[in-house]
Coordinates of C-alpha atoms in Angstrom, one line a residue:
M20 CA 0.0 0.0 0.0
T21 CA 1.5 3.4 -1.0
Q22 CA 1.7 6.4 1.3
T23 CA -0.8 8.2 -0.9
S24 CA -3.4 5.5 -0.5
K25 CA -3.0 5.5 3.3
L26 CA -4.1 9.1 3.3
Q27 CA -7.4 8.5 1.4
K28 CA -9.3 7.6 4.6
S29 CA -9.1 9.0 8.1
R30 CA -11.0 9.0 11.3
V31 CA -11.2 11.8 13.8
I32 CA -12.5 11.5 17.4
I33 CA -13.7 14.6 19.3
L34 CA -14.3 14.1 23.0
E35 CA -16.2 16.6 25.1
T36 CA -16.6 17.2 28.8
S37 CA -19.1 19.9 29.9
D38 CA -20.5 21.2 33.2
L39 CA -18.0 19.3 35.3
H40 CA -18.7 21.8 38.0
G41 CA -15.6 21.1 40.1
N42 CA -16.1 17.4 40.2
M43 CA -12.7 15.8 40.2
L44 CA -13.3 12.8 42.5
P45 CA -15.9 10.1 42.4
I46 CA -17.6 11.0 45.7
H47 CA -20.6 12.6 47.3
Y48 CA -19.2 15.5 49.4
A49 CA -22.2 15.3 51.7
N50 CA -21.0 12.0 53.1
N51 CA -17.9 11.0 51.1
Q52 CA -19.7 8.0 49.7
P53 CA -18.7 6.7 46.2
N54 CA -20.4 8.4 43.3
D55 CA -20.1 7.7 39.6
V56 CA -19.0 11.2 38.6
G57 CA -15.8 13.2 38.1
L58 CA -12.9 14.0 35.9
S59 CA -10.8 11.3 37.4
K60 CA -13.1 8.7 35.9
V61 CA -13.5 10.5 32.7
A62 CA -9.7 10.5 32.5
A63 CA -9.7 6.7 32.0
L64 CA -12.2 7.0 29.1
I65 CA -10.0 9.6 27.4
A66 CA -7.0 7.4 27.8
E67 CA -8.8 4.4 26.3
E68 CA -9.9 6.5 23.2
R69 CA -6.3 7.7 22.7
R70 CA -5.0 4.2 23.0
R71 CA -7.3 3.0 20.2
E72 CA -7.4 6.0 17.9
A73 CA -4.7 8.2 16.4
N74 CA -6.6 11.4 15.9
V75 CA -8.3 12.4 19.2
I76 CA -9.2 16.0 20.2
V77 CA -10.4 16.7 23.7
I78 CA -12.4 19.9 24.6
D79 CA -14.0 21.1 27.8
N80 CA -17.2 23.0 27.1
G81 CA -17.4 25.2 30.3
D82 CA -18.6 25.4 33.9
L83 CA -15.3 23.8 35.0
I84 CA -14.0 25.7 38.0
Q85 CA -17.2 26.0 40.2
G86 CA -19.6 23.6 41.9
T87 CA -18.0 21.4 44.6
P88 CA -16.5 22.1 48.0
L89 CA -13.1 21.4 46.4
A90 CA -13.6 24.2 43.8
Y91 CA -15.1 26.5 46.4
H92 CA -12.3 26.0 48.9
H93 CA -9.7 26.7 46.3
A94 CA -11.4 29.8 44.9
R95 CA -12.4 31.4 48.1
L96 CA -10.0 30.2 50.8
D97 CA -6.8 29.0 49.1
N98 CA -6.5 30.4 45.7
E99 CA -2.7 30.7 45.5
P100 CA -2.0 27.2 44.1
M101 CA -3.0 26.2 40.6
D102 CA -6.7 25.7 40.1
P103 CA -7.2 21.9 40.7
M104 CA -9.6 21.5 37.8
V105 CA -7.2 23.3 35.4
S106 CA -4.3 21.1 36.7
G107 CA -6.5 18.1 35.8
L108 CA -7.1 19.3 32.3
N109 CA -3.4 20.1 31.9
Y110 CA -2.5 16.6 33.0
L111 CA -4.9 15.1 30.5
G112 CA -3.6 17.2 27.7
Y113 CA -6.9 18.9 26.7
D114 CA -6.8 20.8 23.4
A115 CA -9.1 23.6 24.5
A116 CA -11.7 24.9 26.9
V117 CA -14.7 27.2 26.5
L118 CA -16.0 29.7 29.1
G119 CA -19.2 28.7 30.9
N120 CA -21.4 31.1 32.8
H121 CA -20.2 29.7 36.2
E122 CA -16.6 30.6 35.3
F123 CA -17.5 34.1 36.4
N124 CA -18.9 33.2 39.8
Y125 CA -15.7 33.9 41.7
G126 CA -14.9 37.1 39.8
L127 CA -12.5 38.0 37.0
D128 CA -9.3 37.7 39.1
V129 CA -10.0 34.1 39.8
L130 CA -11.0 33.4 36.2
R131 CA -8.0 35.1 34.7
K132 CA -5.7 33.2 37.1
A133 CA -7.2 29.9 36.0
V134 CA -6.9 30.9 32.3
K135 CA -3.2 31.9 32.8
E136 CA -2.5 28.5 34.5
S137 CA -4.0 26.6 31.6
Q138 CA -1.7 24.8 29.1
F139 CA -4.5 25.0 26.6
P140 CA -6.4 28.0 25.1
W141 CA -9.8 29.1 26.4
L142 CA -12.0 29.9 23.4
C143 CA -15.0 32.4 23.4
A144 CA -16.1 34.5 20.5
S145 CA -19.4 35.8 22.1
I146 CA -17.9 37.6 25.1
V147 CA -16.0 40.7 24.1
D148 CA -14.2 43.7 25.6
A149 CA -16.9 46.4 26.1
E150 CA -14.6 49.1 24.7
N151 CA -13.0 47.6 21.6
G152 CA -15.3 44.7 20.8
E153 CA -12.4 42.2 20.6
P154 CA -12.9 38.7 22.1
F155 CA -12.4 38.7 25.8
L156 CA -9.7 36.0 25.9
G157 CA -8.1 36.8 22.5
K158 CA -8.3 34.5 19.5
P159 CA -11.7 32.6 19.9
Y160 CA -10.8 29.6 17.7
L161 CA -8.2 26.9 17.4
I162 CA -6.9 25.2 14.3
K163 CA -5.8 21.6 14.7
Q164 CA -3.9 20.2 11.8
L165 CA -3.6 16.5 11.9
P166 CA -0.8 14.4 10.4
E167 CA -2.8 13.6 7.3
G168 CA -3.2 17.3 6.7
I169 CA -6.8 17.6 7.9
R170 CA -7.5 21.0 9.2
I171 CA -10.1 21.2 12.0
G172 CA -11.3 24.6 13.2
I173 CA -12.7 24.7 16.7
L174 CA -14.8 27.8 17.7
G175 CA -15.8 28.6 21.2
L176 CA -19.2 30.3 22.1
T177 CA -20.8 31.0 25.4
T178 CA -24.5 31.8 26.2
P179 CA -24.9 35.6 26.1
Y180 CA -27.5 35.4 28.9
I181 CA -24.9 35.7 31.7
P182 CA -25.7 39.3 32.7
N183 CA -29.1 38.1 33.7
W184 CA -27.6 36.0 36.5
E185 CA -24.1 37.2 37.3
N186 CA -23.0 39.8 39.8
S187 CA -22.3 42.8 37.7
I188 CA -18.9 43.3 39.4
H189 CA -17.8 39.9 38.1
I190 CA -18.4 40.8 34.5
E191 CA -17.3 44.5 34.5
G192 CA -15.9 45.7 31.2
L193 CA -17.4 42.8 29.2
R194 CA -20.1 42.7 26.6
F195 CA -22.1 39.6 25.7
V196 CA -23.2 39.3 22.1
D197 CA -25.6 37.0 20.3
A198 CA -24.1 33.5 19.8
V199 CA -25.7 32.9 16.4
E200 CA -24.6 36.2 14.7
T201 CA -21.2 35.7 16.2
A202 CA -20.9 32.1 14.9
K203 CA -21.9 33.2 11.4
K204 CA -18.9 35.6 11.3
W205 CA -16.3 33.3 12.7
V206 CA -17.4 30.1 10.9
K207 CA -17.2 32.0 7.6
L208 CA -13.7 33.1 8.6
L209 CA -12.7 29.5 9.4
K210 CA -14.0 28.2 6.1
E211 CA -12.8 31.0 3.8
Q212 CA -9.6 32.3 5.4
E213 CA -8.4 29.4 7.4
Q214 CA -9.5 26.9 4.8
V215 CA -10.5 24.3 7.4
D216 CA -11.9 20.9 6.4
V217 CA -14.0 20.5 9.5
V218 CA -15.8 23.1 11.7
V219 CA -16.5 22.2 15.3
V220 CA -18.4 24.7 17.4
S221 CA -18.2 24.2 21.2
Y222 CA -21.0 26.2 22.7
H223 CA -21.7 26.6 26.4
G224 CA -25.4 26.7 25.8
G225 CA -28.2 24.2 25.0
F226 CA -31.3 23.8 22.9
E227 CA -34.2 26.1 23.0
R228 CA -36.4 23.9 20.7
H229 CA -37.4 20.2 20.5
L230 CA -34.6 18.4 18.7
T231 CA -36.8 16.8 16.0
T232 CA -40.0 19.0 15.8
G233 CA -38.3 22.4 16.3
E234 CA -41.1 23.5 18.6
P235 CA -40.0 25.9 21.3
T236 CA -39.4 24.1 24.6
E237 CA -38.6 27.3 26.7
P238 CA -39.0 31.0 26.4
L239 CA -36.8 32.2 23.5
T240 CA -34.7 34.6 25.6
G241 CA -31.4 33.8 23.9
E242 CA -30.1 31.7 26.8
N243 CA -30.0 28.6 24.7
Q244 CA -29.5 28.9 20.9
G245 CA -28.3 25.4 19.9
Y246 CA -31.2 24.7 17.5
Q247 CA -30.9 28.1 15.9
L248 CA -27.1 27.6 15.5
C249 CA -27.7 24.4 13.6
M250 CA -30.4 25.9 11.4
E251 CA -28.9 29.3 10.6
V252 CA -25.1 29.0 10.7
E253 CA -23.7 27.6 7.4
G254 CA -20.6 25.5 7.5
M255 CA -20.9 23.8 10.9
D256 CA -20.2 20.1 11.1
V257 CA -20.3 19.4 14.8
L258 CA -21.9 21.3 17.7
L259 CA -20.7 20.4 21.2
T260 CA -23.2 21.7 23.8
G261 CA -23.8 22.0 27.5
H262 CA -25.3 24.3 30.2
Q263 CA -28.6 22.4 30.3
H264 CA -27.1 19.3 31.9
R265 CA -28.8 17.1 29.3
S266 CA -27.6 13.8 27.9
I267 CA -27.9 14.1 24.2
A268 CA -26.3 11.9 21.5
G269 CA -27.1 10.1 18.3
V270 CA -28.9 13.1 16.8
E271 CA -28.2 15.4 13.9
I272 CA -30.0 18.8 13.3
N273 CA -29.8 20.1 9.8
G274 CA -26.9 17.8 9.1
V275 CA -24.9 19.0 12.2
A276 CA -23.9 16.2 14.7
I277 CA -24.7 17.2 18.2
V278 CA -23.8 16.0 21.7
Q279 CA -24.3 17.0 25.3
P280 CA -22.7 15.0 28.1
G281 CA -24.8 15.7 31.1
T282 CA -23.1 17.2 34.2
A283 CA -20.4 16.4 36.8
G284 CA -18.6 14.0 34.5
V285 CA -21.3 11.3 34.4
T286 CA -20.5 10.7 30.7
L287 CA -17.9 11.7 28.1
G288 CA -19.3 13.1 24.8
K289 CA -17.8 11.5 21.7
V290 CA -18.2 12.4 18.1
Q291 CA -16.7 10.2 15.5
L292 CA -16.0 11.6 12.0
E293 CA -15.1 9.4 9.0
L294 CA -13.3 11.4 6.2
S295 CA -12.0 10.7 2.8
N296 CA -9.6 12.6 0.5
V297 CA -11.0 13.3 -2.9
D298 CA -8.9 15.2 -5.4
G299 CA -6.7 16.6 -2.6
K300 CA -9.6 17.8 -0.5
W301 CA -10.8 16.2 2.7
R302 CA -14.6 15.7 3.1
I303 CA -16.7 14.1 5.8
D304 CA -18.3 10.8 4.9
S305 CA -20.2 10.1 8.1
K306 CA -20.7 11.4 11.6
K307 CA -21.7 9.6 14.8
S308 CA -22.2 10.9 18.3
E309 CA -22.5 8.9 21.5
L310 CA -22.0 9.2 25.3
L311 CA -19.5 7.1 27.2
S312 CA -20.6 6.4 30.8
V313 CA -18.2 6.4 33.7
V314 CA -20.2 3.7 35.6
N315 CA -17.8 0.9 36.6
V316 CA -14.8 2.8 35.3
E317 CA -11.8 2.9 37.5
P318 CA -10.6 6.4 38.2
D319 CA -7.2 7.6 37.2
K320 CA -5.1 7.1 40.4
K321 CA -2.4 9.5 39.3
L322 CA -4.9 12.2 38.9
I323 CA -6.4 11.5 42.3
E324 CA -2.9 11.7 43.8
F325 CA -2.4 14.9 41.8
V326 CA -5.2 16.7 43.8
S327 CA -4.7 15.0 47.1
T328 CA -3.3 18.1 48.8
Y329 CA -6.2 20.2 47.7
E330 CA -8.6 17.5 48.8
A331 CA -7.1 17.1 52.2
K332 CA -7.5 20.8 52.9
T333 CA -11.0 20.7 51.6
Q334 CA -12.0 17.7 53.8
E335 CA -10.5 19.4 56.9
W336 CA -12.5 22.5 56.2
L337 CA -15.7 20.6 55.6
D338 CA -15.4 18.8 59.0
Q339 CA -15.1 22.0 61.0
P340 CA -17.9 22.2 63.6
I341 CA -20.2 25.2 63.1
G342 CA -22.8 24.9 65.8
I343 CA -25.7 22.9 67.3
L344 CA -29.3 22.6 66.1
T345 CA -32.2 21.9 68.4
G346 CA -35.2 20.6 66.5
D347 CA -35.5 19.1 63.1
M348 CA -34.2 20.6 59.8
L349 CA -33.6 17.3 57.9
V350 CA -34.9 16.8 54.4
K351 CA -36.7 13.5 54.4
D352 CA -39.0 14.2 51.3
P353 CA -38.1 17.1 49.0
M354 CA -41.6 17.4 47.7
Q355 CA -43.0 17.8 51.2
I356 CA -40.5 20.6 51.8
R357 CA -41.9 22.4 48.9
L358 CA -45.6 21.9 49.8
K359 CA -45.7 23.4 53.2
D360 CA -43.6 25.8 55.4
N361 CA -40.7 24.0 57.0
A362 CA -37.9 24.7 59.4
L363 CA -35.0 24.5 57.0
I364 CA -36.4 27.0 54.4
E365 CA -37.7 29.3 57.2
F366 CA -34.2 29.4 58.8
I367 CA -32.5 30.4 55.6
N368 CA -35.1 33.0 54.9
R369 CA -34.9 34.4 58.4
V370 CA -31.1 34.7 58.2
Q371 CA -31.4 36.5 54.9
M372 CA -33.9 38.9 56.5
E373 CA -31.9 39.5 59.6
L374 CA -28.6 40.1 57.8
S375 CA -30.2 42.4 55.1
G376 CA -32.8 44.3 57.1
A377 CA -35.5 43.4 54.6
S378 CA -38.9 42.2 56.0
I379 CA -39.6 39.8 53.1
S380 CA -37.4 37.0 51.8
N381 CA -37.4 34.1 49.3
T382 CA -35.2 31.1 48.8
A383 CA -35.3 27.6 47.3
L384 CA -34.4 24.0 48.0
F385 CA -31.9 23.8 45.2
D386 CA -32.0 20.1 44.4
N387 CA -33.4 16.8 45.6
V388 CA -30.3 15.6 47.3
S389 CA -30.0 18.5 49.8
P390 CA -29.9 16.6 53.2
G391 CA -30.9 19.5 55.5
F392 CA -29.1 20.2 58.8
P393 CA -28.3 17.5 61.5
S394 CA -28.1 18.3 65.2
D395 CA -24.3 18.8 65.0
I396 CA -23.7 21.2 62.1
T397 CA -20.4 21.2 60.2
M398 CA -19.3 23.2 57.2
R399 CA -20.0 20.1 55.1
D400 CA -23.7 20.5 56.0
I401 CA -23.7 24.1 55.0
V402 CA -22.2 23.6 51.5
S403 CA -24.3 20.4 51.0
N404 CA -27.5 22.4 51.3
Y405 CA -26.4 25.8 49.9
I406 CA -24.5 24.6 46.8
Y407 CA -24.2 27.8 44.8
P408 CA -21.8 30.8 45.4
N409 CA -24.8 33.2 45.5
T410 CA -24.7 36.5 47.2
L411 CA -27.7 38.5 48.6
R412 CA -29.4 41.5 47.1
V413 CA -32.3 43.5 48.4
I414 CA -34.5 44.9 45.6
R415 CA -37.6 47.1 45.7
I416 CA -40.5 45.6 43.9
S417 CA -44.3 46.0 43.8
G418 CA -46.9 43.8 45.4
Q419 CA -47.9 42.9 41.9
D420 CA -44.3 41.7 41.3
I421 CA -44.6 39.5 44.4
K422 CA -47.9 38.0 43.2
D423 CA -46.5 37.4 39.7
A424 CA -43.4 35.7 41.2
L425 CA -45.6 33.4 43.3
E426 CA -47.6 32.5 40.2
Q427 CA -44.3 31.7 38.4
S428 CA -43.3 29.4 41.3
A429 CA -46.7 27.8 41.4
E430 CA -46.1 26.5 37.9
Y431 CA -43.6 24.1 39.5
F432 CA -46.5 21.7 40.3
E433 CA -48.9 19.7 38.3
L434 CA -51.5 17.1 39.2
T435 CA -51.5 13.6 37.7
P436 CA -54.7 12.0 36.3
T437 CA -55.1 10.3 39.7
G438 CA -54.8 13.6 41.6
D439 CA -51.3 13.2 42.9
V440 CA -48.8 16.1 42.9
Q441 CA -45.7 16.0 40.8
V442 CA -43.1 18.4 39.4
S443 CA -44.4 19.9 36.2
S444 CA -42.6 19.0 32.9
K445 CA -41.7 22.7 32.6
F446 CA -39.4 22.3 35.7
R447 CA -38.2 18.8 34.8
E448 CA -37.3 19.2 31.2
P449 CA -34.9 19.7 29.5
K450 CA -33.2 19.6 32.9
P451 CA -34.4 19.6 36.6
Q452 CA -35.0 23.2 37.8
H453 CA -35.9 22.7 41.4
Y454 CA -33.8 25.8 42.2
N455 CA -36.4 27.9 40.4
Y456 CA -39.2 27.2 42.8
D457 CA -39.1 29.8 45.6
M458 CA -40.6 29.8 49.1
W459 CA -41.2 33.0 50.9
E460 CA -41.1 34.4 54.4
G461 CA -42.5 37.8 55.6
I462 CA -45.8 37.3 53.7
T463 CA -48.6 34.8 54.2
Y464 CA -49.8 33.0 51.1
K465 CA -51.6 29.9 49.8
L466 CA -51.2 28.3 46.3
N467 CA -54.1 26.2 44.9
I468 CA -52.4 24.1 42.2
S469 CA -55.7 22.6 41.1
R470 CA -56.5 26.0 39.5
P471 CA -55.3 27.1 36.1
I472 CA -51.7 28.4 35.7
G473 CA -51.6 32.1 36.4
M474 CA -54.6 31.9 38.8
R475 CA -53.1 29.8 41.6
V476 CA -52.4 32.4 44.3
V477 CA -55.6 32.2 46.4
Q478 CA -54.3 34.0 49.5
L479 CA -51.6 36.7 49.7
E480 CA -51.3 38.9 52.9
H481 CA -48.7 41.1 54.5
E482 CA -48.9 41.9 58.2
G483 CA -52.4 40.5 58.5
K484 CA -53.9 42.4 55.6
P485 CA -54.2 41.7 51.8
L486 CA -51.0 42.6 50.1
N487 CA -51.2 46.0 48.4
L488 CA -50.4 45.2 44.8
E489 CA -49.5 48.8 44.0
A490 CA -47.3 49.3 47.1
S491 CA -43.5 48.9 47.1
Y492 CA -41.7 46.3 49.2
D493 CA -38.0 45.6 49.9
V494 CA -37.3 41.9 49.4
V495 CA -34.1 40.0 49.9
M496 CA -33.1 37.2 47.6
N497 CA -30.0 35.7 45.9
N498 CA -28.3 37.6 43.2
Y499 CA -29.3 35.1 40.5
R500 CA -33.0 35.6 41.2
A501 CA -32.7 39.3 41.7
A502 CA -31.4 39.6 38.2
G503 CA -34.4 37.7 36.9
G504 CA -32.7 34.3 36.6
G505 CA -35.1 31.4 36.2
N506 CA -37.6 33.3 34.1
Y507 CA -38.4 35.8 36.9
A508 CA -38.6 38.7 34.6
M509 CA -40.6 40.7 37.1
F510 CA -37.4 41.2 39.2
Q511 CA -35.2 42.5 36.3
D512 CA -33.9 46.1 36.5
K513 CA -35.5 46.8 39.8
P514 CA -33.9 49.3 42.2
V515 CA -31.1 47.6 44.3
I516 CA -31.5 48.8 47.9
K517 CA -28.6 46.8 49.3
D518 CA -26.0 44.4 47.9
I519 CA -24.3 41.9 50.3
P520 CA -21.3 40.6 48.4
T521 CA -20.5 37.7 50.8
D522 CA -21.5 34.2 49.7
V523 CA -24.7 33.0 51.3
A524 CA -23.0 29.8 52.5
E525 CA -20.5 31.9 54.4
L526 CA -23.3 34.1 55.8
L527 CA -25.1 31.0 57.1
A528 CA -22.0 29.6 58.6
G529 CA -21.1 32.8 60.3
Y530 CA -24.6 33.2 61.6
I531 CA -24.6 29.8 63.2
M532 CA -21.1 30.1 64.6
E533 CA -21.9 33.5 66.2
R534 CA -24.9 32.0 68.1
G535 CA -23.5 28.5 68.8
T536 CA -27.0 27.0 68.9
I537 CA -29.9 27.5 66.6
E538 CA -33.5 26.3 67.0
A539 CA -35.8 24.9 64.4
S540 CA -39.1 26.9 64.1
V541 CA -42.0 26.9 61.7
N542 CA -44.6 29.7 61.6
E543 CA -46.7 28.1 58.8
N544 CA -47.0 31.2 56.8
W545 CA -47.5 29.4 53.5
E546 CA -48.8 26.2 52.0
V547 CA -49.7 24.5 48.7
I548 CA -53.2 23.0 48.4
W549 CA -55.3 21.2 45.8
D550 CA -58.9 20.3 45.7

């Protein structure tokens, strides 16, 4: 066989991680029990692909440096060493990474440090310098030229919806531009100027429409533009996605192979391209996407050892005693927590009210694995329940805004044909959004979920009287919600009365430590009913 004939066919493997959220080790931080997640397990899958295939490209699609106690401890308490997640990607020889929205959670200094420590480029065309319009991190694409001469262009994009969630200080000097229009510009450049044979777009965002019917599956705010990218951007061959924490593979949209590998490293996204050389030009013959599970995969021991110093410090911090609880704040049934006032949510709301001076507060039970507080509270218990690096903000809103927000939260529930309560599909798909159901303190209310959507608030009082819908009220909530995150548009652009820049987890820990002992209490100011 001649050398020329060897070059007539080639295979390229593109591997994607996304939304790792600081998950390096295969454990639950709430109790250190084994868990089938993490980069250390993904590492073994990457190694196997490289062992079998010659042309392997590995990309992280964003939300890398935030999400676990390991990531939090490094960013907030011990940021001098190299970022542990970046060190993992360096060790594994990643080709590139893309900015996710949670990359900004700890501020630009922490982000820039992580980028500087990376032995791979961070790509993002849709976040630009507010003054000169140039991409925030420099060149937003990477060209990989393979030994056969195949040129692969990799473009990074990030959802432009970040200003609706992020603390404005953390994104100062940046402008977030439409992902679709940006992609059109840069994909054209890759095809015409860089003369690439394959265009891969790695987009930290998801799909706003049903993958096969094209029907909208969420409000078309611009948060997720994956479907639109596939339909409107000419020249894309592969779209790597994330942000929604969905598991998607084996699908093409308008001829574009798509993949999304869930969250926390439960799977590794894989796209396989078969190419042939015709008259000196490479073309794609076939595309296939799949998800490789980490279940029963042995983690990379060297990588675990690599982060052992970080982990030891994190575990010591997590086991620090905070205080004592009298009463019950355990989460035995997440649905019951959301149906009637309870001690855990009331405690968080009351801490927010006391520290902010606001007389009304809201918060959420962020997921269905939050354990609540035991009688002996440690820092592990705090971060297991308050999992996001949110800060607090007091905004001035109207009584009508409060009612509208309650109606939005009431959409969380639906009744089955047999009359049982379940989470509505709107809050289950395309990913669970338990964090977008709020519970309030400082008002008295009742939601009747047997009534039509938009008409479920059947009681709403403040200080023993019907809430004045035209009056103004100062309400404390986390910064994500205060910016309108979670489709709470009624909170957007409202006057900010007070900004408390300390993480809520730190505020809760400090509150408990200062008192030594806290007591569970329930004033039963709200409930959900159905006929």
